[in-house]
PDB file of C-alpha atoms and ligand atoms in Angstrom:
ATOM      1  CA  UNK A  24     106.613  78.163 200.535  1.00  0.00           C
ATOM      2  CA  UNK A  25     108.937  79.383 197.905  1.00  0.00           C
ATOM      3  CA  UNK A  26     111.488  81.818 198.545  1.00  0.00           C
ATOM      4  CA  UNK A  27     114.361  83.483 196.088  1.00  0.00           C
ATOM      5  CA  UNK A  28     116.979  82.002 198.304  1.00  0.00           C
ATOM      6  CA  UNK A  29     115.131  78.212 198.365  1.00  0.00           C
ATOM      7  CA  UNK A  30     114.738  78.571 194.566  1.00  0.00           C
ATOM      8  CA  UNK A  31     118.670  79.499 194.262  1.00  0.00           C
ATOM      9  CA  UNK A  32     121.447  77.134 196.472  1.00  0.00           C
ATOM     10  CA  UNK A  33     123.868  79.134 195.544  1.00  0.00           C
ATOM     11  CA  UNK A  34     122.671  82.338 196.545  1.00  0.00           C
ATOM     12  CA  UNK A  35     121.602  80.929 199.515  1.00  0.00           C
ATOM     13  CA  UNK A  36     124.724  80.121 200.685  1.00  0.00           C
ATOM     14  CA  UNK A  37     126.398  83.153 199.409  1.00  0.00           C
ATOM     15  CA  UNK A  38     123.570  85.242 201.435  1.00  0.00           C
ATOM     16  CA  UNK A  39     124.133  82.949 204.532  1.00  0.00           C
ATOM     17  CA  UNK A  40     127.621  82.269 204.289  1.00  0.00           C
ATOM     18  CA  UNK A  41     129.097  79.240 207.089  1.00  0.00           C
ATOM     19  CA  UNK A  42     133.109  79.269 206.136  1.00  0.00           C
ATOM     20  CA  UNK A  43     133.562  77.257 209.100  1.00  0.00           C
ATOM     21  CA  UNK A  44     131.089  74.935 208.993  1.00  0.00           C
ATOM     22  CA  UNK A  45     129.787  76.320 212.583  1.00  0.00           C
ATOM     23  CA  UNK A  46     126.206  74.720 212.245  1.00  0.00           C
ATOM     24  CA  UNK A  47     127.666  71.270 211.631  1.00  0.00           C
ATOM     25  CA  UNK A  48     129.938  71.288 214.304  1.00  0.00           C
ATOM     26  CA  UNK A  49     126.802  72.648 216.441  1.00  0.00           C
ATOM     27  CA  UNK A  50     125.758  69.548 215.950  1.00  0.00           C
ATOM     28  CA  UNK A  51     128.428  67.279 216.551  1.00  0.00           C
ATOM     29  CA  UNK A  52     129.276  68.641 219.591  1.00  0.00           C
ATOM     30  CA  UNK A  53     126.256  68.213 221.184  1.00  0.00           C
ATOM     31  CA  UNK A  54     125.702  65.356 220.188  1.00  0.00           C
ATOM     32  CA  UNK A  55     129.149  64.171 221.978  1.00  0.00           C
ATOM     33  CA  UNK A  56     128.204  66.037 225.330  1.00  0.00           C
ATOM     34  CA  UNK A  57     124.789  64.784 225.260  1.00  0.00           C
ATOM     35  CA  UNK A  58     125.440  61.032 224.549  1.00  0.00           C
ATOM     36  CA  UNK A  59     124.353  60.626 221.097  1.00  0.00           C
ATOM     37  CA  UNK A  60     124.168  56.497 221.073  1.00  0.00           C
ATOM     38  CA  UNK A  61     125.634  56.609 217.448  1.00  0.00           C
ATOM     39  CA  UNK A  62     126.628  58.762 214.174  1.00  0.00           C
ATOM     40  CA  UNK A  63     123.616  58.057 211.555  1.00  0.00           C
ATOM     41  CA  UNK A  64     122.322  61.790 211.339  1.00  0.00           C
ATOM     42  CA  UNK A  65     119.098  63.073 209.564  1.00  0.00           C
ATOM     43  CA  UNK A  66     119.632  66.733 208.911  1.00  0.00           C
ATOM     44  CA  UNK A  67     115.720  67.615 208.769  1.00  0.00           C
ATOM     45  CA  UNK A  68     115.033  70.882 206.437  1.00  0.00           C
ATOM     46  CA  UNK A  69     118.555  70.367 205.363  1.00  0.00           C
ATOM     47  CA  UNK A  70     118.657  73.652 202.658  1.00  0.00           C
ATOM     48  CA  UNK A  71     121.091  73.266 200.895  1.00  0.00           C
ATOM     49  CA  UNK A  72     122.816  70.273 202.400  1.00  0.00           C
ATOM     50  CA  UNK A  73     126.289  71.663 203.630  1.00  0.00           C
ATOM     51  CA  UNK A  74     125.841  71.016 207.261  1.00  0.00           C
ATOM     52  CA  UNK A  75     125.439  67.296 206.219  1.00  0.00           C
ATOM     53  CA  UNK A  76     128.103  66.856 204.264  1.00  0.00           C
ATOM     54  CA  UNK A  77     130.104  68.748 206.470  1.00  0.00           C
ATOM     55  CA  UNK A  78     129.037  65.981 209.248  1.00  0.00           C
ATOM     56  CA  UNK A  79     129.848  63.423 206.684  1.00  0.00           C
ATOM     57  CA  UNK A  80     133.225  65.108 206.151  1.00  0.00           C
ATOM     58  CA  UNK A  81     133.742  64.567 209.805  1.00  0.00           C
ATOM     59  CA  UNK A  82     132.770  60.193 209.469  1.00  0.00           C
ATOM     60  CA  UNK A  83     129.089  60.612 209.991  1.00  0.00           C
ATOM     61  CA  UNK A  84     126.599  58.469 208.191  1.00  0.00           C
ATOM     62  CA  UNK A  85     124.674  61.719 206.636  1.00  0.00           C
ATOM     63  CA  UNK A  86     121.099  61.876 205.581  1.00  0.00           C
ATOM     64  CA  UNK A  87     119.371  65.137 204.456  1.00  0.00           C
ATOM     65  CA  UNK A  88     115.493  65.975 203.875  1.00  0.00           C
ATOM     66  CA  UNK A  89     114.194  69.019 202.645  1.00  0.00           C
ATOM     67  CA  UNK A  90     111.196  69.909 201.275  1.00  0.00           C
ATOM     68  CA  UNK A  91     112.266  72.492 198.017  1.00  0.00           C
ATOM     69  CA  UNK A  92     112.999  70.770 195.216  1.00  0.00           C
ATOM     70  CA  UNK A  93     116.161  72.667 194.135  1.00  0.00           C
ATOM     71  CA  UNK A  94     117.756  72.264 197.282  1.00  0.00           C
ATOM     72  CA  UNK A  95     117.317  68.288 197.543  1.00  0.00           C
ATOM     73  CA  UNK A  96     119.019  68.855 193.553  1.00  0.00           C
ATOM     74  CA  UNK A  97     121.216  70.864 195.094  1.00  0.00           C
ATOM     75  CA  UNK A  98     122.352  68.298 197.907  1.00  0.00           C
ATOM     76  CA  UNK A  99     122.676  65.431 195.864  1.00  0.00           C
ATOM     77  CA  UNK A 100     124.289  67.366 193.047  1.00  0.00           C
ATOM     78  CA  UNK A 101     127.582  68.880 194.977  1.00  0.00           C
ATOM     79  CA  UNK A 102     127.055  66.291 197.951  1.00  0.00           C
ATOM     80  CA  UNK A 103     127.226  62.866 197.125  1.00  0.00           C
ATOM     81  CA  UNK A 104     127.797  61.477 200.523  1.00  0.00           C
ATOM     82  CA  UNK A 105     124.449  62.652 201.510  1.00  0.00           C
ATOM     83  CA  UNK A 106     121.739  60.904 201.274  1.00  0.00           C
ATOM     84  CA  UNK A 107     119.364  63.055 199.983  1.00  0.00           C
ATOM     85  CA  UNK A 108     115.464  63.060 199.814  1.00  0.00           C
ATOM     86  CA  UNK A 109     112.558  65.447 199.095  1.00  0.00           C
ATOM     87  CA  UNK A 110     109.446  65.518 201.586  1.00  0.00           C
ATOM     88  CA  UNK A 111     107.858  66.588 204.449  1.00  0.00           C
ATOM     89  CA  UNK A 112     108.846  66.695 208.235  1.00  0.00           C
ATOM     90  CA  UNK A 113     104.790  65.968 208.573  1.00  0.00           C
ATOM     91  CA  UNK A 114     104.741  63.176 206.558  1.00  0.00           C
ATOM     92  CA  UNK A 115     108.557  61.965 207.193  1.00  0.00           C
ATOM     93  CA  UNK A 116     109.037  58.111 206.731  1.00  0.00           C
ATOM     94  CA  UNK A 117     112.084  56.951 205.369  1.00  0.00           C
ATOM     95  CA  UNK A 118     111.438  53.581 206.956  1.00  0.00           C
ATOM     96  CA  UNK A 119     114.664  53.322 209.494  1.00  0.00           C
ATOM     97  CA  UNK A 120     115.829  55.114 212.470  1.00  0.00           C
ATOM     98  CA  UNK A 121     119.010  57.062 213.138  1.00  0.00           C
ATOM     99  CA  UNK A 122     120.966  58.613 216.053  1.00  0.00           C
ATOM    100  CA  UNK A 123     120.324  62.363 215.520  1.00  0.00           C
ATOM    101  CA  UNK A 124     118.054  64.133 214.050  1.00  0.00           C
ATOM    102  CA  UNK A 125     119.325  67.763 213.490  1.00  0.00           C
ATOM    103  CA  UNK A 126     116.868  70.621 212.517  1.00  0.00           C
ATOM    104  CA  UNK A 127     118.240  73.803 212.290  1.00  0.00           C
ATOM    105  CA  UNK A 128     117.919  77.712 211.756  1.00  0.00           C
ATOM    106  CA  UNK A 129     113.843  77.587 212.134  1.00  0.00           C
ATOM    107  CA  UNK A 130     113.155  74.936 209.787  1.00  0.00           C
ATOM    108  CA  UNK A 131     110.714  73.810 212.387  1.00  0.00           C
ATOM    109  CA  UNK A 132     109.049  76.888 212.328  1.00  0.00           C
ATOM    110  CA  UNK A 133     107.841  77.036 209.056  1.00  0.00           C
ATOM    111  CA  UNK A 134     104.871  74.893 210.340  1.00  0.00           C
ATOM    112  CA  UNK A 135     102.563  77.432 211.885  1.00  0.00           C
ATOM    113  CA  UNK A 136      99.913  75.056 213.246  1.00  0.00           C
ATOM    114  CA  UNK A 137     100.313  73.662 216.808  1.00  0.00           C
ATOM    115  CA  UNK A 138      98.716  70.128 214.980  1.00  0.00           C
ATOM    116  CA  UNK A 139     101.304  70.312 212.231  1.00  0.00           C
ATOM    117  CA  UNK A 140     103.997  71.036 214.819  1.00  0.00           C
ATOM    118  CA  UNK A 141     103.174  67.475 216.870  1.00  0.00           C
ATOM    119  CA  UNK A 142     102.738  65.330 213.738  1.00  0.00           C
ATOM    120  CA  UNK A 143     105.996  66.502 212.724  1.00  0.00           C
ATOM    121  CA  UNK A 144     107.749  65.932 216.181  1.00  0.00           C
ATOM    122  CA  UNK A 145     105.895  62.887 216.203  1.00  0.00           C
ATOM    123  CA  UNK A 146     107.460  61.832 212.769  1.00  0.00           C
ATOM    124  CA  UNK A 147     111.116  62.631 214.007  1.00  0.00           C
ATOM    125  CA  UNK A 148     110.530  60.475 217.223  1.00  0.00           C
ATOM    126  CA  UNK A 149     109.995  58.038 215.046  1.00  0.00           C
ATOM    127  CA  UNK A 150     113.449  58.170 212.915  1.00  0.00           C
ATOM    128  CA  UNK A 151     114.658  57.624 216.536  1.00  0.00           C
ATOM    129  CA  UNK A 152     116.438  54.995 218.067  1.00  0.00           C
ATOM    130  CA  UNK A 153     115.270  54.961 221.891  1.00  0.00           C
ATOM    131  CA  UNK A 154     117.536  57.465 223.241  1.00  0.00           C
ATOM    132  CA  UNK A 155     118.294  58.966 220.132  1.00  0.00           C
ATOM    133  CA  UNK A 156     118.541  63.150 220.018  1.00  0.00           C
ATOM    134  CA  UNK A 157     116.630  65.677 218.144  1.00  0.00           C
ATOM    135  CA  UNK A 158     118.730  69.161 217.682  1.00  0.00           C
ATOM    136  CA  UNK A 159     117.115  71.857 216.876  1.00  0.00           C
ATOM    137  CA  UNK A 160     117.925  75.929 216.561  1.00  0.00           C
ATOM    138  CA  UNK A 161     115.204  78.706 216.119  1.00  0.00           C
ATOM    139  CA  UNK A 162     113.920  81.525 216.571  1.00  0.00           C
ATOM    140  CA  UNK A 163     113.162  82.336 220.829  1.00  0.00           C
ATOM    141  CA  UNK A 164     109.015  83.659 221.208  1.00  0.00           C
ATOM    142  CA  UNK A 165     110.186  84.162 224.380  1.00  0.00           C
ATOM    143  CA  UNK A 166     112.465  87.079 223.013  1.00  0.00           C
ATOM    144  CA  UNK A 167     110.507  88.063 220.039  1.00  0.00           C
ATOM    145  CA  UNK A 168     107.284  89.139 221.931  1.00  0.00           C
ATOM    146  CA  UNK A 169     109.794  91.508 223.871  1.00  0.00           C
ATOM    147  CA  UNK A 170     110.394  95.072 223.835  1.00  0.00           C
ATOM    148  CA  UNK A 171     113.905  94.364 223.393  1.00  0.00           C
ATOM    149  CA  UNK A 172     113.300  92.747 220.435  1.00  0.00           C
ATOM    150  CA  UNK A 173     111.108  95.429 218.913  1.00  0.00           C
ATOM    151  CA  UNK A 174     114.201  97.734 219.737  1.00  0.00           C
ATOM    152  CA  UNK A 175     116.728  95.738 218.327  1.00  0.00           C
ATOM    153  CA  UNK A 176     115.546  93.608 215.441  1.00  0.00           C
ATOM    154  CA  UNK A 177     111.900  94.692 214.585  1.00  0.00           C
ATOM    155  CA  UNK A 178     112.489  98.461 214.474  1.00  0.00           C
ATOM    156  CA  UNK A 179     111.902  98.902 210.786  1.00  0.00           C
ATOM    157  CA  UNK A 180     112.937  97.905 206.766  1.00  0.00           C
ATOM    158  CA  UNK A 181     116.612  97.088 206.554  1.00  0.00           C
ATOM    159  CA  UNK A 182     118.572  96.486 203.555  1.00  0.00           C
ATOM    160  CA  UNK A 183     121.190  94.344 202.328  1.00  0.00           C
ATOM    161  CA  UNK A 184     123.429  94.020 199.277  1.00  0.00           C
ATOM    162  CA  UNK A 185     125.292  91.333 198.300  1.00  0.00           C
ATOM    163  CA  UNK A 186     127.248  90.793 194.475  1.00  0.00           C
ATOM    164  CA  UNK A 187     126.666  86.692 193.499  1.00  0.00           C
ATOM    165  CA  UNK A 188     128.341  85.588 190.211  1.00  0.00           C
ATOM    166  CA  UNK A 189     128.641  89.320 189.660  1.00  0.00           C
ATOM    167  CA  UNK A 190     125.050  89.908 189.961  1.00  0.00           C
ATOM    168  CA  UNK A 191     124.265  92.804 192.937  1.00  0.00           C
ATOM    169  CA  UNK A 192     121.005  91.765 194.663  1.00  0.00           C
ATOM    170  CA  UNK A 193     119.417  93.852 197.130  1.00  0.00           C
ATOM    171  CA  UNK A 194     117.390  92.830 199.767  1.00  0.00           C
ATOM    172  CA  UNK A 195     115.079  95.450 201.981  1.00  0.00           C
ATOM    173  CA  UNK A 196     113.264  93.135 204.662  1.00  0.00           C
ATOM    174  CA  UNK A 197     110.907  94.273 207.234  1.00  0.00           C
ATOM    175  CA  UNK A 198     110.086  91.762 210.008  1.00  0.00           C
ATOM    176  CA  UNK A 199     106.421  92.052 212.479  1.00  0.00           C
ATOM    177  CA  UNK A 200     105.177  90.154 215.155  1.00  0.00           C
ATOM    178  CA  UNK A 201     101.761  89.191 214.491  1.00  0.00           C
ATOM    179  CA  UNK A 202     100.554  88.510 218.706  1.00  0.00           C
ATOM    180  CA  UNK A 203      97.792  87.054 218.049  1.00  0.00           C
ATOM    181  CA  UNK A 204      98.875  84.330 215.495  1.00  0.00           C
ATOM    182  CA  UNK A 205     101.983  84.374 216.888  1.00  0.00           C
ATOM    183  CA  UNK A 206     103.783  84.532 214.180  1.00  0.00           C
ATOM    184  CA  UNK A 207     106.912  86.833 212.978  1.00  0.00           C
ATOM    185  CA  UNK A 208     105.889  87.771 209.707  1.00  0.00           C
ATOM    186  CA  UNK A 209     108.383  88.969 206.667  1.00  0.00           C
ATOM    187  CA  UNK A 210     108.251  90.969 204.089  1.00  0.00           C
ATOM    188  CA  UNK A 211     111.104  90.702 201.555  1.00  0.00           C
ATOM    189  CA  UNK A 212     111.672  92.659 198.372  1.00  0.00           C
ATOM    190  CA  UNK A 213     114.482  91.383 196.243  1.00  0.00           C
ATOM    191  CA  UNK A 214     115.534  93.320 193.235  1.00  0.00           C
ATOM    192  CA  UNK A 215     118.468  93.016 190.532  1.00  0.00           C
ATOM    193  CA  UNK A 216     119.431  94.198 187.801  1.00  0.00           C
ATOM    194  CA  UNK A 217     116.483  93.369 185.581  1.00  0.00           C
ATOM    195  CA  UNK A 218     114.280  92.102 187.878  1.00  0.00           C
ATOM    196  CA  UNK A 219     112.304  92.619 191.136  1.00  0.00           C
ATOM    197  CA  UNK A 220     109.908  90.024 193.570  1.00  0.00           C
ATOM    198  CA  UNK A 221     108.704  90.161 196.855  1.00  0.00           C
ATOM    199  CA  UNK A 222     107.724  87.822 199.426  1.00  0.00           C
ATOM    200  CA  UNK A 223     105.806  87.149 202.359  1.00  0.00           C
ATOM    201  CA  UNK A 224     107.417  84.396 204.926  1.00  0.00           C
ATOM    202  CA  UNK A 225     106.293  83.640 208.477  1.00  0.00           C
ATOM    203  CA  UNK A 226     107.496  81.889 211.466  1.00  0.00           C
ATOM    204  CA  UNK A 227     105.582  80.605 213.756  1.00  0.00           C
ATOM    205  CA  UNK A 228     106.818  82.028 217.799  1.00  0.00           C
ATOM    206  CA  UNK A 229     106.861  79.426 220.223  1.00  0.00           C
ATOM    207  CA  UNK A 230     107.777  80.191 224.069  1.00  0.00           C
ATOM    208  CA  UNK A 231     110.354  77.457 225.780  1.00  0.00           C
ATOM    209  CA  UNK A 232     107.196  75.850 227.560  1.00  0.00           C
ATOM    210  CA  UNK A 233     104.856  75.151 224.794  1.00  0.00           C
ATOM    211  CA  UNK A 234     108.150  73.566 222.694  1.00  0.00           C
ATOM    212  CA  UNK A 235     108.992  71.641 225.810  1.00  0.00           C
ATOM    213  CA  UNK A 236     105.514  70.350 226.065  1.00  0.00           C
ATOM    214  CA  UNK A 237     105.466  69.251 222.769  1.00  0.00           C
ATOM    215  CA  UNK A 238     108.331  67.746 222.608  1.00  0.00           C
ATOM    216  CA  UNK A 239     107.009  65.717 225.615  1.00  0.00           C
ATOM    217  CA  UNK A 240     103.646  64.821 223.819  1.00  0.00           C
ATOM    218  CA  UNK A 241     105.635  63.781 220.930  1.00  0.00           C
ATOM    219  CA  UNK A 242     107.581  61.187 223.424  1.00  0.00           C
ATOM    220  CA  UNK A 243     110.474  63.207 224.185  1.00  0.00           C
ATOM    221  CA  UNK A 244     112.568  63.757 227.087  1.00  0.00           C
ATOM    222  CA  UNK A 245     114.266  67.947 227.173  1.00  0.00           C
ATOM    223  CA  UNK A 246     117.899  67.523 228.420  1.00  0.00           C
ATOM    224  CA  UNK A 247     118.862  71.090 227.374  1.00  0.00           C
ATOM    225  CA  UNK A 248     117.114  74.422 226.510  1.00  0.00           C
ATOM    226  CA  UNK A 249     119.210  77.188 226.000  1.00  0.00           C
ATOM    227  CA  UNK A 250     119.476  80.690 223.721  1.00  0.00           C
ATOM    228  CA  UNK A 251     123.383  80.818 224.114  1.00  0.00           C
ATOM    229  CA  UNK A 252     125.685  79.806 222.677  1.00  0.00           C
ATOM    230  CA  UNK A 253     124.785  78.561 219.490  1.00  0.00           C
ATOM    231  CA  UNK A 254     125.875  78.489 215.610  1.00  0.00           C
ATOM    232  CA  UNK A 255     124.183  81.534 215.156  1.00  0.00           C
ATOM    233  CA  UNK A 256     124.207  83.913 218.320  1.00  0.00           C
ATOM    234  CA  UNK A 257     126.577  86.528 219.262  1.00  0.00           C
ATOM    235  CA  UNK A 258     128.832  84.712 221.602  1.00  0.00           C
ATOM    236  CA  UNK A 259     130.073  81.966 218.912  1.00  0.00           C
ATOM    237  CA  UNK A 260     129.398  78.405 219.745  1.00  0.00           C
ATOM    238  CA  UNK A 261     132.162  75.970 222.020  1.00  0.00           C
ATOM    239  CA  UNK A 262     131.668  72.756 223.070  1.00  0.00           C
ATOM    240  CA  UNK A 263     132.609  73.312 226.523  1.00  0.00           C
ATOM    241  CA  UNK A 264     130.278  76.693 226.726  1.00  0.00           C
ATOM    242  CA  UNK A 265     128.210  77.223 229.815  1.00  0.00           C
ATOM    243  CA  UNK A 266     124.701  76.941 228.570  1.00  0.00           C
ATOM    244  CA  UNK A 267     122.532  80.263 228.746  1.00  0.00           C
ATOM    245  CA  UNK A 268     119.460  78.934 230.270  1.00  0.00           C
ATOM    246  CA  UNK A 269     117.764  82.891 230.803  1.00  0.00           C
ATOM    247  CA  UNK A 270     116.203  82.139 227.509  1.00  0.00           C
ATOM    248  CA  UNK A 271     116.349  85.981 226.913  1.00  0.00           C
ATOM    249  CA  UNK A 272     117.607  85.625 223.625  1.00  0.00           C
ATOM    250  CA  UNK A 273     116.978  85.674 219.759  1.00  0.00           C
ATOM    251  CA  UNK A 274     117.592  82.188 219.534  1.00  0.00           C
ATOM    252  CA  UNK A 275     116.343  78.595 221.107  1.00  0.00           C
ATOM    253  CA  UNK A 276     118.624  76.129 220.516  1.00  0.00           C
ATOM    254  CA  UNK A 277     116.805  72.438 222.376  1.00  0.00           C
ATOM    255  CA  UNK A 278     118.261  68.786 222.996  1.00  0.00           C
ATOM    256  CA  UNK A 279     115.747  66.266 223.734  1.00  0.00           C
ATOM    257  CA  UNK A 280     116.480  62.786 223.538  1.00  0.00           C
ATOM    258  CA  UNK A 281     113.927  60.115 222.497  1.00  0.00           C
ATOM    259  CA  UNK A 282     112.222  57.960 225.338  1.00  0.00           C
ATOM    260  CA  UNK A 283     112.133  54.293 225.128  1.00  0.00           C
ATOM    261  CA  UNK A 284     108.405  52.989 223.456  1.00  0.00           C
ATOM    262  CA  UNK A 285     107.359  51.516 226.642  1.00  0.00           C
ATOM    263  CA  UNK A 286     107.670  54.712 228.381  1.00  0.00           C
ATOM    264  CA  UNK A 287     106.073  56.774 225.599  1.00  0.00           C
ATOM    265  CA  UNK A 288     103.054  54.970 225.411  1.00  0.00           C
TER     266      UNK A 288
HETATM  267  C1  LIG B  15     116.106  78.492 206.876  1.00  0.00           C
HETATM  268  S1  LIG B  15     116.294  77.055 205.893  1.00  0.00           S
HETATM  269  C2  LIG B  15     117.532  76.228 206.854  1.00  0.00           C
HETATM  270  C3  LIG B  15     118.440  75.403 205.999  1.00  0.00           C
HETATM  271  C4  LIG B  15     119.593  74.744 206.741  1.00  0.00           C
HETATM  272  N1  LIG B  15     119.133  73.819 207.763  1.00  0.00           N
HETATM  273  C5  LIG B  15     120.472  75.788 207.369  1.00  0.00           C
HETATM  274  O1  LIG B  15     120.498  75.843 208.593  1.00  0.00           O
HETATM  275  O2  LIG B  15     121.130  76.528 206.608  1.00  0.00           O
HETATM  276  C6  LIG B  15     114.851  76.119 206.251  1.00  0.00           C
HETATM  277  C7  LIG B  15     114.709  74.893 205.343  1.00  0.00           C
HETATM  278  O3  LIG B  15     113.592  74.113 205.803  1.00  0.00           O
HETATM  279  C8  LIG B  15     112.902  73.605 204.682  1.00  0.00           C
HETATM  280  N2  LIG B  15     111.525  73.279 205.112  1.00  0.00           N
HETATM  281  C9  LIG B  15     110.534  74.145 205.432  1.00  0.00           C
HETATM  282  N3  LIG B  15     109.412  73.487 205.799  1.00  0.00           N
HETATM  283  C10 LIG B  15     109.715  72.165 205.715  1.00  0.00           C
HETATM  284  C11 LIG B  15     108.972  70.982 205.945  1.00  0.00           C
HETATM  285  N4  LIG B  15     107.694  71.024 206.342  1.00  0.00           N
HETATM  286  N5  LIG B  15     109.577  69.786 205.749  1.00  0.00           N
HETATM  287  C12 LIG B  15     110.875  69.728 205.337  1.00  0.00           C
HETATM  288  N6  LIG B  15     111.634  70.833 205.098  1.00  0.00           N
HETATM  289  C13 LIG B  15     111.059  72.035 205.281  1.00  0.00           C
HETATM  290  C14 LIG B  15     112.989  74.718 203.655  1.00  0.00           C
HETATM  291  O4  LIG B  15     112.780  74.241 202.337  1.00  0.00           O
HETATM  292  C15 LIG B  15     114.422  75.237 203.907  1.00  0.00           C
HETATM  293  O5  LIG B  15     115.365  74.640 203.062  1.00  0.00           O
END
């Protein structure tokens, strides 16, 4: 998949700006609530590497794997206390094991297939310590297959501008759920001065259950499942937040920590 914004860093984080570092300290928080046993972090789908190096920042020992080229360049460009690599979550193996693995803003979802789902849960068990924890935020099918949802986020095109290195881009994005593929489809169309390109993304919709279940299959143990509050939800993320556990919401945020071999086999 190739996108603008995975093509351009910068823009990317101009279009999705994080002053705050809120994603990062997402992470690190839960990670202190839910007994992380250490700080070596794999941020999985890491974009453009600032929630890394903003975990780095804060005396973790960062790692970061993406799979677009210009955003591993990216990372090990303007990071340099990330430890950057190219590749896939399906094929991950980086040949040791850390504390966390983080996975965030529905990097997961980019794999549509249920098989290519597993292998990849499969492959972060296995950057795992035993007890380890695997972070992730995305998109909630629970909310998305919703009439609520079709009210309030798939009710038609909407458009964006935003001026980069005095450049105005426009974006006009219409989002669908396809039901039977379960996927939420996009349909982007960027244009500039000089310039136009549109896209076609998807994410695949999984309910709390069937993410739950793989995670178990994948030798996992769910400690939390929740759709507030998060880095990204309406009520802003604090570490001492009561966890939203309707699972109502736009987003899924999971913490499942990594059972011991014996007990996975
Ligand atoms: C929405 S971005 C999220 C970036 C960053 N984690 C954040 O929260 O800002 C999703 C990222 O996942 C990466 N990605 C998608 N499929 C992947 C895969 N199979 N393996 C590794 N990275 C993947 C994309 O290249 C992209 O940078």
């Amino acid at each position: 998949m190739s996108t603008l914004l995975l093509d351009r860093p910068e823009l990317y984080e101009a279009w999705f700006p994080d002053p705050d570092a809120t994603a990062a300290r997402f992470v690190a928080d839960v990670a202190v609530r839910f007994g992380a046993p250490g700080e070596r972090l794999l941020d999985a789908g890491c974009g453009t590497g600032r929630d890394a190096a903003a975990l780095a920042a804060r005396g973790w020992t960062a790692s970061a794997l993406d799979l677009a080229p210009a955003m591993v360049e990216h990372v090990r460009r303007h990071h340099r206390a990330v430890d950057a690599h190219q590749g896939d979550l399906r094929t991950l193996d980086l040949g040791r094991a850390f504390d966390v693995v983080s996975c965030l803003d529905s990097t997961l979802l980019a794999l549509h297939d249920t098989a290519d789902l597993l292998a990849a849960l499969r492959r972060v068990a296995a950057h795992l310590v035993p007890g380890g924890l695997f972070v992730a935020e995305m998109r909630n099918g629970a909310f998305l297959l919703t009439a609520a949802a079709h009210r309030d986020l798939l009710g038609g095109e909407t458009e964006r501008v935003r001026t980069h290195d005095g450049v105005a881009y426009t974006a006009r994005t219409l989002l669908a759920v396809d039901h039977a593929a379960q996927l939420l489809r996009r349909r982007r169309t960027w244009t500039w001065p000089g310039g136009e390109h549109t896209e076609h993304t998807a994410w695949r919709l999984l309910f709390p259950r069937e993410l739950t279940d793989l995670l178990d299959r994948a030798g996992f143990d769910v400690l939390a499942l929740f759709d507030t509050p998060g880095p990204r939800t309406d009520e802003p993320w604090h570490p001492d937040a009561a966890l939203g556990t309707a699972l109502t919401r736009d987003r899924l945020h999971v913490v499942a920590r990594r059972r011991d071999l014996e007990e996975t086999s």
